[in-house]
Coordinates of C-alpha atoms and ligand atoms in Angstrom, one line a residue:
M1 CA 101.9 -307.4 111.4
P2 CA 99.3 -305.8 109.4
V3 CA 96.1 -306.7 108.3
S4 CA 95.1 -308.0 104.7
S5 CA 91.6 -307.1 104.1
V6 CA 90.0 -307.0 100.3
F7 CA 87.4 -304.0 101.9
D8 CA 90.5 -302.2 102.9
T9 CA 91.8 -301.5 99.6
H10 CA 94.9 -299.2 98.6
S11 CA 94.7 -298.9 95.1
P12 CA 91.7 -298.2 92.1
Q13 CA 92.5 -301.4 91.0
A14 CA 91.4 -303.3 94.5
G15 CA 88.7 -300.7 95.4
A16 CA 87.0 -301.6 91.9
I17 CA 87.4 -305.2 92.4
S18 CA 86.0 -304.5 96.4
R19 CA 83.3 -302.6 94.8
L20 CA 81.8 -305.1 92.0
F21 CA 82.1 -308.0 94.9
L22 CA 80.0 -305.6 97.6
L23 CA 77.4 -305.4 94.5
S24 CA 77.5 -309.0 93.4
L25 CA 77.3 -310.1 97.2
G26 CA 74.2 -307.6 97.8
I27 CA 72.3 -308.7 94.5
S28 CA 72.8 -312.4 95.2
A29 CA 71.5 -311.1 98.9
I30 CA 68.1 -309.5 97.6
I31 CA 67.3 -312.7 95.3
F32 CA 68.0 -315.1 97.9
L33 CA 66.3 -313.2 100.2
L34 CA 63.0 -312.5 97.5
V35 CA 63.3 -316.8 97.3
V36 CA 63.5 -317.6 100.5
G37 CA 60.4 -314.9 101.2
L38 CA 58.2 -316.4 98.8
V39 CA 58.6 -320.4 99.5
L40 CA 57.9 -319.1 103.5
Y41 CA 55.0 -316.9 101.9
A42 CA 53.6 -319.8 100.0
I43 CA 54.3 -322.5 102.6
V44 CA 52.1 -320.0 105.1
R45 CA 49.5 -319.1 103.3
Y46 CA 48.9 -322.3 101.1
R47 CA 49.0 -324.7 104.2
G48 CA 46.2 -327.5 104.1
Q49 CA 43.9 -327.4 105.8
P50 CA 42.0 -330.8 108.0
G51 CA 39.3 -332.1 105.3
Q52 CA 40.4 -329.9 103.0
E53 CA 40.6 -331.6 99.3
D54 CA 43.2 -331.9 96.9
P55 CA 43.6 -328.2 95.0
T56 CA 43.1 -328.2 91.1
P57 CA 46.8 -328.5 89.4
V58 CA 47.9 -325.9 87.3
F59 CA 49.7 -326.3 84.1
G60 CA 51.2 -323.4 82.5
M61 CA 51.7 -320.5 83.4
R62 CA 53.4 -317.6 80.3
H63 CA 53.4 -314.8 81.4
L64 CA 55.2 -316.2 84.8
E65 CA 57.1 -318.4 83.3
I66 CA 58.4 -315.3 80.5
A67 CA 59.0 -312.9 83.5
W68 CA 61.6 -315.7 85.2
T69 CA 63.3 -316.3 82.1
I70 CA 63.9 -312.8 81.4
A71 CA 64.5 -311.4 84.7
P72 CA 67.2 -313.5 85.6
A73 CA 68.9 -312.9 81.7
V74 CA 68.8 -309.1 82.6
I75 CA 70.4 -309.6 85.8
L76 CA 73.2 -311.7 84.5
L77 CA 74.2 -309.3 81.8
G78 CA 74.0 -306.7 84.1
M79 CA 76.7 -308.4 85.9
F80 CA 78.7 -309.9 83.6
G81 CA 78.9 -305.6 82.4
L82 CA 79.8 -304.6 85.8
T83 CA 83.0 -307.3 85.6
V84 CA 83.7 -306.6 82.2
T85 CA 84.2 -302.6 83.6
T86 CA 86.1 -303.8 86.3
M87 CA 88.6 -306.1 84.8
R88 CA 89.1 -303.1 82.1
A89 CA 90.0 -301.2 84.9
T90 CA 92.9 -303.4 86.6
N91 CA 94.5 -304.1 83.1
P92 CA 98.2 -303.5 83.3
P93 CA 99.6 -300.5 81.4
A94 CA 100.3 -301.2 77.4
A95 CA 103.0 -301.2 76.0
K96 CA 105.2 -300.5 78.9
E97 CA 108.6 -302.3 79.7
A98 CA 108.3 -304.4 83.1
D99 CA 109.8 -302.9 86.0
I100 CA 109.6 -305.7 88.2
V101 CA 109.6 -309.4 87.7
I102 CA 108.3 -311.8 89.9
T103 CA 108.6 -315.3 89.9
G104 CA 106.7 -318.1 91.6
Y105 CA 108.9 -321.2 93.0
Q106 CA 107.9 -323.9 95.9
W107 CA 107.8 -322.3 98.3
W108 CA 109.2 -318.4 98.0
W109 CA 109.3 -315.4 95.5
D110 CA 112.2 -314.7 93.5
V111 CA 112.1 -310.5 92.7
R112 CA 113.9 -308.7 90.1
Y113 CA 113.6 -305.2 89.4
P114 CA 115.4 -305.6 85.7
Q115 CA 116.5 -301.8 85.3
A116 CA 118.3 -301.3 88.5
H117 CA 119.8 -305.0 88.6
V118 CA 118.3 -305.5 91.6
V119 CA 117.6 -309.1 93.3
T120 CA 115.8 -310.1 96.0
A121 CA 113.3 -312.4 97.4
N122 CA 109.6 -312.4 99.3
E123 CA 109.6 -308.2 99.6
I124 CA 109.0 -306.1 97.2
H125 CA 109.6 -302.9 97.5
I126 CA 107.4 -300.2 95.4
P127 CA 107.3 -296.0 95.2
V128 CA 104.0 -295.2 96.5
G129 CA 101.6 -293.3 93.8
K130 CA 103.6 -295.7 91.1
Q131 CA 101.8 -297.8 88.5
L132 CA 104.1 -300.3 88.0
R133 CA 103.7 -303.0 85.4
I134 CA 104.8 -306.3 87.2
E135 CA 105.6 -309.9 85.3
L136 CA 104.3 -312.5 86.6
K137 CA 106.1 -316.2 85.8
G138 CA 106.0 -319.8 87.2
G139 CA 109.5 -321.4 88.2
D140 CA 108.0 -325.0 88.5
V141 CA 104.6 -325.4 89.0
I142 CA 101.5 -323.2 88.9
H143 CA 101.2 -320.4 91.8
D144 CA 99.1 -317.8 91.9
F145 CA 100.4 -313.9 93.0
W146 CA 97.7 -312.3 95.2
V147 CA 97.9 -309.3 97.3
P148 CA 94.3 -308.1 97.7
Q149 CA 95.0 -304.2 99.3
L150 CA 96.5 -303.5 95.7
A151 CA 96.0 -305.5 92.8
R152 CA 94.0 -308.2 91.8
K153 CA 94.9 -312.5 91.7
M154 CA 96.9 -313.2 88.5
D155 CA 98.7 -317.0 87.9
M156 CA 102.1 -317.7 87.3
V157 CA 101.8 -320.1 84.9
P158 CA 105.4 -321.8 83.9
G159 CA 106.3 -321.3 80.5
H160 CA 103.9 -317.9 79.5
T161 CA 104.6 -315.0 81.7
N162 CA 101.1 -313.0 82.7
E163 CA 101.1 -309.1 83.5
L164 CA 99.7 -307.5 86.3
L165 CA 99.4 -303.6 87.8
L166 CA 100.9 -303.1 90.8
F167 CA 99.8 -299.4 92.5
A168 CA 100.1 -298.2 96.4
D169 CA 98.3 -295.5 97.2
T170 CA 99.7 -295.2 100.5
P171 CA 103.4 -296.0 102.7
G172 CA 102.7 -299.3 104.3
T173 CA 103.3 -302.4 104.5
Y174 CA 100.5 -304.8 102.3
L175 CA 100.3 -308.7 102.7
G176 CA 99.6 -311.2 100.1
A177 CA 99.9 -315.2 99.1
C178 CA 100.1 -317.3 96.8
A179 CA 96.1 -318.4 95.7
E180 CA 96.9 -321.3 93.7
Y181 CA 97.2 -325.1 95.8
C182 CA 101.3 -325.7 94.7
G183 CA 102.1 -328.7 97.2
T184 CA 102.7 -329.1 100.9
Q185 CA 104.2 -325.3 101.7
H186 CA 101.5 -323.3 99.3
A187 CA 100.3 -322.0 103.1
W188 CA 103.7 -320.6 103.9
M189 CA 104.3 -318.8 100.7
R190 CA 103.8 -315.5 102.2
I191 CA 104.6 -311.7 100.2
Q192 CA 104.9 -308.5 101.2
V193 CA 104.7 -305.4 99.1
I194 CA 106.7 -302.6 101.0
A195 CA 105.3 -299.4 99.7
Q196 CA 107.8 -296.6 100.5
S197 CA 108.0 -292.9 99.6
Q198 CA 109.7 -292.2 96.2
A199 CA 113.1 -291.2 98.1
E200 CA 112.5 -293.9 100.5
F201 CA 112.4 -296.1 97.9
D202 CA 115.4 -294.9 95.8
S203 CA 118.0 -295.4 98.5
W204 CA 116.3 -299.0 99.4
Q205 CA 117.1 -299.6 95.6
Q206 CA 120.6 -298.1 95.4
A207 CA 121.4 -300.1 98.6
Q208 CA 120.3 -303.4 97.3
A209 CA 122.2 -302.4 93.6
R210 CA 125.3 -303.1 95.7
G211 CA 127.3 -306.3 96.1
A212 CA 127.5 -307.9 99.4
A213 CA 128.8 -306.0 102.1
V214 CA 132.3 -306.7 102.7
T215 CA 133.4 -306.9 106.4
A216 CA 136.0 -306.9 109.0
D217 CA 134.5 -309.0 111.7
A218 CA 136.2 -312.7 111.6
A219 CA 133.4 -314.8 112.5
A220 CA 131.6 -313.5 109.5
N221 CA 134.3 -313.5 107.0
Q222 CA 135.1 -317.6 108.5
G223 CA 131.3 -318.0 107.3
A224 CA 132.0 -316.2 103.7
Q225 CA 134.8 -319.1 103.7
R226 CA 132.6 -321.7 104.6
F227 CA 129.7 -320.6 102.7
R228 CA 131.9 -321.5 99.2
Q229 CA 132.7 -324.4 100.6
L230 CA 129.9 -326.1 102.0
T231 CA 127.4 -326.4 99.3
C232 CA 125.2 -323.4 99.8
S233 CA 126.8 -321.7 96.9
S234 CA 125.1 -324.3 94.9
C235 CA 122.0 -323.0 95.1
H236 CA 122.3 -319.2 96.3
A237 CA 123.6 -316.3 94.7
I238 CA 125.4 -313.8 96.7
G239 CA 126.4 -310.8 94.2
G240 CA 129.6 -309.7 94.0
T241 CA 131.2 -312.9 95.6
G242 CA 131.0 -315.2 92.3
A243 CA 128.2 -317.3 94.1
N244 CA 125.5 -317.0 91.4
A245 CA 122.9 -319.8 91.5
Q246 CA 119.3 -319.6 90.9
V247 CA 118.2 -322.2 92.4
G248 CA 117.1 -320.7 96.2
P249 CA 116.3 -316.9 96.8
D250 CA 119.4 -314.6 96.3
L251 CA 121.0 -313.8 99.7
T252 CA 123.2 -310.6 98.8
H253 CA 120.7 -308.4 101.6
I254 CA 119.3 -311.5 103.2
A255 CA 119.7 -309.4 106.8
S256 CA 117.9 -306.6 104.8
R257 CA 114.9 -308.5 104.8
N258 CA 112.0 -309.0 107.5
T259 CA 111.4 -313.2 107.5
L260 CA 113.0 -316.2 106.3
G261 CA 110.9 -319.0 104.7
A262 CA 108.5 -316.7 102.7
G263 CA 107.1 -315.4 106.0
I264 CA 107.3 -318.7 107.8
I265 CA 109.4 -317.0 110.9
E266 CA 110.8 -313.3 111.1
N267 CA 114.1 -312.7 110.4
T268 CA 116.2 -312.8 113.7
P269 CA 119.8 -314.3 114.3
D270 CA 118.5 -317.1 116.3
N271 CA 115.7 -317.8 114.0
L272 CA 118.1 -317.7 111.3
A273 CA 120.3 -320.4 112.9
R274 CA 117.4 -322.6 113.8
W275 CA 116.5 -322.3 110.1
I276 CA 120.5 -322.9 108.7
A277 CA 120.9 -325.7 111.1
N278 CA 117.7 -327.6 109.8
P279 CA 114.8 -325.5 107.7
H280 CA 112.9 -328.5 107.5
A281 CA 112.2 -328.3 111.4
I282 CA 110.6 -324.8 110.4
K283 CA 109.3 -325.8 107.3
Q284 CA 108.1 -329.1 106.4
G285 CA 109.4 -330.4 102.9
V286 CA 111.4 -327.1 102.1
L287 CA 113.8 -327.6 99.2
M288 CA 116.5 -326.7 101.4
P289 CA 118.3 -329.8 102.3
N290 CA 119.0 -330.3 105.8
L291 CA 122.8 -329.9 106.0
Q292 CA 123.8 -331.7 109.1
L293 CA 126.0 -328.0 109.8
S294 CA 128.1 -328.2 112.7
D295 CA 126.9 -325.9 116.0
A296 CA 130.5 -323.4 115.1
D297 CA 129.5 -323.7 110.7
V298 CA 125.8 -322.6 111.9
R299 CA 127.2 -319.5 114.2
A300 CA 129.9 -318.9 111.6
L301 CA 127.1 -318.6 108.4
V302 CA 124.8 -316.5 110.8
A303 CA 127.4 -314.0 111.4
Y304 CA 128.2 -313.8 107.5
M305 CA 124.0 -313.6 106.6
E306 CA 124.1 -310.9 109.3
A307 CA 126.6 -309.0 107.9
L308 CA 124.7 -309.3 104.5
K309 CA 122.5 -306.1 105.0
Ligands
CUA1 CU1 102.5 -321.0 95.4 CU2 100.6 -322.4 96.3

């Protein structure tokens, strides 16, 4: 798994935030050392000696009082200016159609590419070197979209759309997470942003825009049938099959994703079987119910999902 560090940024926006953080930390460190240094100096220099009388108290010292009022005001104004400049640098491009619409749910991310009619979940593919305008929505409670190496943090508020500028300067996988406590599985609301060359991104998008793969595999077709008969289709959509519920993640191309349960386990056939058999054993409190399926049903559904490349 790649490491996600706020010091290893891959967009001008995240770079500006990282520099502001370091600068603020530096200014705070200087002030801290100055205050501690003066206190230590006073403790040593003016330590009481045996037999010494109490010193005469000093009341008021105008020039010192003016200095310690003005100095913090100047420092704070400077930091305010730096913050405003950084905020400007990270604002999304105005008056541009949304490239991607992302909605936070307990505890996963719905990801839509409106122009290409692509729907996916938790893993966000983007072309490298492009400024993308992202619309962020809250599906149930407040979540917060944060991919530290690429963009600023942004809340996802039900009933209110927020905007974000997403940009990656190098291909790679960038990790993110929900940054607003949103319930028991807040910690397992992970994001992968997969930045690719334009050509790779285009072919990914074309593949995702197609309906579900049709297979001749008997077990997979058995699984497709069970998917319709069981209550799976009351919550999940699979493009081109008539299943179009939007309660849980879209499964049209689930086999093409890296992880399950918003990052909690790798997407392997074994893990998928464990997930379908009892999602709560893997992600306690997840809103997908345990359907008490037979082993045969689990096997058939896994065969079907594995065909959904
Ligand atoms: Cu979603 Cu925390």
